[in-house]
Amino acid sequence: MWYPIAEDLLYKHLPVIVNAWYPGEQGGTAVAEVLFGDYNPAGRLPLTYYKFLEELPPFDDYDITKGRTYQYFKKDVLYPFGYGLSYTTFKYSNLEVTDAGKTVNVSFTLKNTGKRAGDEVAQVYVKLPEVAGGMQAIKQLKGFRRIALKAGESRDYG
């Protein structure tokens, strides 16, 4: 059974929450390596952490257009779908979006502006043109790429 995650009360009273999901036999080691900075994480959330359960449609209402997923939810959230952390920082520049008929091409430059190597997950979200008579998604993930860069390294993609 699936339950939405909304933990505003916890975040008001706790300085840190570690959600390791189901990490398997080496999960303890993996979590420790991330927490102590021995491994630089780059994973992204496969779901949204909502602020309040009351802002979501009833559990038995499966109509996603009422705000059930990141694609249709219009309010502020704690952590959005696709969110993730790293021990380094990245800068996007030279973003270009070109219409190629039925496809759209995206190109950009990515630079690791931090002091250690790390991976960034570049994500492309789109909003499709309005369609008469239907609820249109606010955004949809249409592409992503995990990119490894050394400290100070810069690369073009597209």
Short mmCIF file of C-alpha atoms in Angstrom, two decimals:
data_model
loop_
_atom_site.label_atom_id
_atom_site.label_comp_id
_atom_site.label_asym_id
_atom_site.label_seq_id
_atom_site.Cartn_x
_atom_site.Cartn_y
_atom_site.Cartn_z
CA MET A 1 0.00 0.00 0.00
CA TRP A 2 1.27 3.49 -0.84
CA TYR A 3 1.04 6.41 1.56
CA PRO A 4 2.06 9.98 0.76
CA ILE A 5 4.97 11.39 2.70
CA ALA A 6 4.21 14.60 4.58
CA GLU A 7 6.44 15.24 7.56
CA ASP A 8 6.20 18.94 8.40
CA LEU A 9 5.75 18.20 12.12
CA LEU A 10 8.98 16.18 12.21
CA TYR A 11 10.98 18.85 10.40
CA LYS A 12 9.89 21.49 12.90
CA HIS A 13 11.33 19.51 15.83
CA LEU A 14 14.29 17.52 14.48
CA PRO A 15 17.57 18.92 13.10
CA VAL A 16 18.15 15.92 10.81
CA ILE A 17 16.19 13.03 9.33
CA VAL A 18 17.94 10.21 7.48
CA ASN A 19 15.72 8.14 5.22
CA ALA A 20 17.74 5.19 3.95
CA TRP A 21 14.75 3.37 2.42
CA TYR A 22 15.67 -0.35 2.06
CA PRO A 23 19.45 -0.30 1.61
CA GLY A 24 20.16 -4.04 1.85
CA GLU A 25 23.04 -5.89 3.54
CA GLN A 26 25.61 -3.12 3.11
CA GLY A 27 23.13 -0.36 3.91
CA GLY A 28 24.73 0.58 7.22
CA THR A 29 28.13 0.95 5.58
CA ALA A 30 26.69 2.94 2.68
CA VAL A 31 24.79 5.34 4.95
CA ALA A 32 27.86 5.83 7.17
CA GLU A 33 30.07 6.58 4.15
CA VAL A 34 27.65 9.30 3.01
CA LEU A 35 27.17 10.80 6.49
CA PHE A 36 30.91 10.95 7.18
CA GLY A 37 31.71 12.40 3.74
CA ASP A 38 33.58 9.37 2.38
CA TYR A 39 31.11 9.08 -0.50
CA ASN A 40 29.56 12.02 -2.33
CA PRO A 41 25.86 11.27 -2.99
CA ALA A 42 24.07 12.15 -6.21
CA GLY A 43 20.78 10.25 -5.97
CA ARG A 44 17.50 12.07 -6.50
CA LEU A 45 14.10 11.61 -4.88
CA PRO A 46 11.66 9.41 -6.79
CA LEU A 47 8.74 11.08 -5.01
CA THR A 48 7.67 14.32 -3.35
CA TYR A 49 7.79 15.08 0.37
CA TYR A 50 4.66 17.15 0.93
CA LYS A 51 4.25 19.64 3.78
CA PHE A 52 0.76 18.68 4.89
CA LEU A 53 -1.38 15.61 4.22
CA GLU A 54 -4.44 17.87 4.31
CA GLU A 55 -3.29 19.49 1.04
CA LEU A 56 -3.53 16.18 -0.82
CA PRO A 57 -6.68 14.69 -2.32
CA PRO A 58 -8.38 11.87 -0.37
CA PHE A 59 -6.35 8.65 -0.35
CA ASP A 60 -9.02 6.74 -2.29
CA ASP A 61 -9.18 9.38 -5.07
CA TYR A 62 -6.73 8.18 -7.72
CA ASP A 63 -7.21 11.15 -10.06
CA ILE A 64 -3.64 12.49 -10.26
CA THR A 65 -4.83 15.75 -11.81
CA LYS A 66 -6.12 16.80 -8.37
CA GLY A 67 -2.55 17.07 -7.07
CA ARG A 68 -1.61 13.47 -6.40
CA THR A 69 1.87 13.75 -8.03
CA TYR A 70 4.59 16.35 -8.65
CA GLN A 71 3.13 16.82 -12.12
CA TYR A 72 -0.07 18.40 -10.78
CA PHE A 73 0.65 19.56 -7.21
CA LYS A 74 0.53 23.39 -7.04
CA LYS A 75 1.53 24.19 -3.45
CA ASP A 76 4.90 24.41 -1.72
CA VAL A 77 6.52 21.12 -0.72
CA LEU A 78 9.27 20.12 1.71
CA TYR A 79 11.34 18.32 -0.92
CA PRO A 80 10.28 18.08 -4.57
CA PHE A 81 10.47 15.08 -6.86
CA GLY A 82 14.02 15.01 -8.26
CA TYR A 83 15.63 16.76 -5.26
CA GLY A 84 19.04 15.61 -4.03
CA LEU A 85 22.15 16.70 -2.15
CA SER A 86 25.89 16.67 -2.80
CA TYR A 87 29.06 17.64 -0.96
CA THR A 88 30.05 19.83 -3.90
CA THR A 89 28.32 22.53 -5.93
CA PHE A 90 27.51 22.87 -9.62
CA LYS A 91 26.72 25.76 -11.94
CA TYR A 92 24.66 25.57 -15.12
CA SER A 93 25.30 28.10 -17.89
CA ASN A 94 24.81 28.64 -21.64
CA LEU A 95 21.38 27.00 -21.60
CA GLU A 96 19.89 26.67 -25.08
CA VAL A 97 16.56 25.12 -26.00
CA THR A 98 15.82 24.56 -29.68
CA ASP A 99 12.61 23.35 -31.27
CA ALA A 100 13.29 20.50 -33.68
CA GLY A 101 9.74 19.73 -34.75
CA LYS A 102 8.38 16.91 -32.60
CA THR A 103 11.40 17.05 -30.31
CA VAL A 104 13.16 19.71 -28.30
CA ASN A 105 16.93 19.81 -27.95
CA VAL A 106 18.54 21.09 -24.77
CA SER A 107 22.20 22.02 -24.43
CA PHE A 108 24.11 23.55 -21.53
CA THR A 109 27.47 23.89 -19.84
CA LEU A 110 27.91 22.30 -16.41
CA LYS A 111 30.74 23.24 -14.07
CA ASN A 112 31.71 21.67 -10.75
CA THR A 113 32.32 24.81 -8.68
CA GLY A 114 33.15 22.91 -5.50
CA LYS A 115 36.38 21.55 -4.02
CA ARG A 116 35.73 17.86 -4.57
CA ALA A 117 34.65 15.55 -7.37
CA GLY A 118 30.97 14.79 -7.64
CA ASP A 119 28.07 13.72 -9.80
CA GLU A 120 25.19 15.97 -10.80
CA VAL A 121 21.90 14.70 -12.18
CA ALA A 122 20.80 17.17 -14.85
CA GLN A 123 17.03 17.04 -15.25
CA VAL A 124 14.82 18.42 -18.02
CA TYR A 125 11.22 19.23 -17.13
CA VAL A 126 8.69 20.46 -19.67
CA LYS A 127 5.21 21.91 -19.69
CA LEU A 128 3.30 20.86 -22.76
CA PRO A 129 0.98 23.28 -24.60
CA GLU A 130 -2.55 23.60 -23.24
CA VAL A 131 -5.11 21.16 -24.63
CA ALA A 132 -8.80 22.08 -24.69
CA GLY A 133 -10.92 20.11 -22.25
CA GLY A 134 -8.09 18.53 -20.29
CA MET A 135 -6.09 19.26 -17.17
CA GLN A 136 -2.50 19.95 -18.19
CA ALA A 137 0.45 18.88 -16.06
CA ILE A 138 2.40 21.72 -14.43
CA LYS A 139 5.62 19.97 -15.40
CA GLN A 140 6.84 16.55 -16.52
CA LEU A 141 10.30 15.02 -16.32
CA LYS A 142 11.32 14.26 -19.91
CA GLY A 143 15.02 13.55 -19.55
CA PHE A 144 17.90 13.27 -17.13
CA ARG A 145 21.61 12.47 -17.18
CA ARG A 146 24.02 11.69 -14.36
CA ILE A 147 27.25 13.60 -14.97
CA ALA A 148 30.54 13.05 -13.12
CA LEU A 149 32.88 16.05 -12.88
CA LYS A 150 36.16 16.60 -11.06
CA ALA A 151 36.54 19.69 -8.87
CA GLY A 152 36.71 22.75 -11.15
CA GLU A 153 35.92 20.74 -14.29
CA SER A 154 33.50 22.12 -16.86
CA ARG A 155 31.82 20.34 -19.79
CA ASP A 156 29.30 21.07 -22.53
CA TYR A 157 26.26 18.81 -23.05
CA GLY A 158 23.53 18.65 -25.60
#
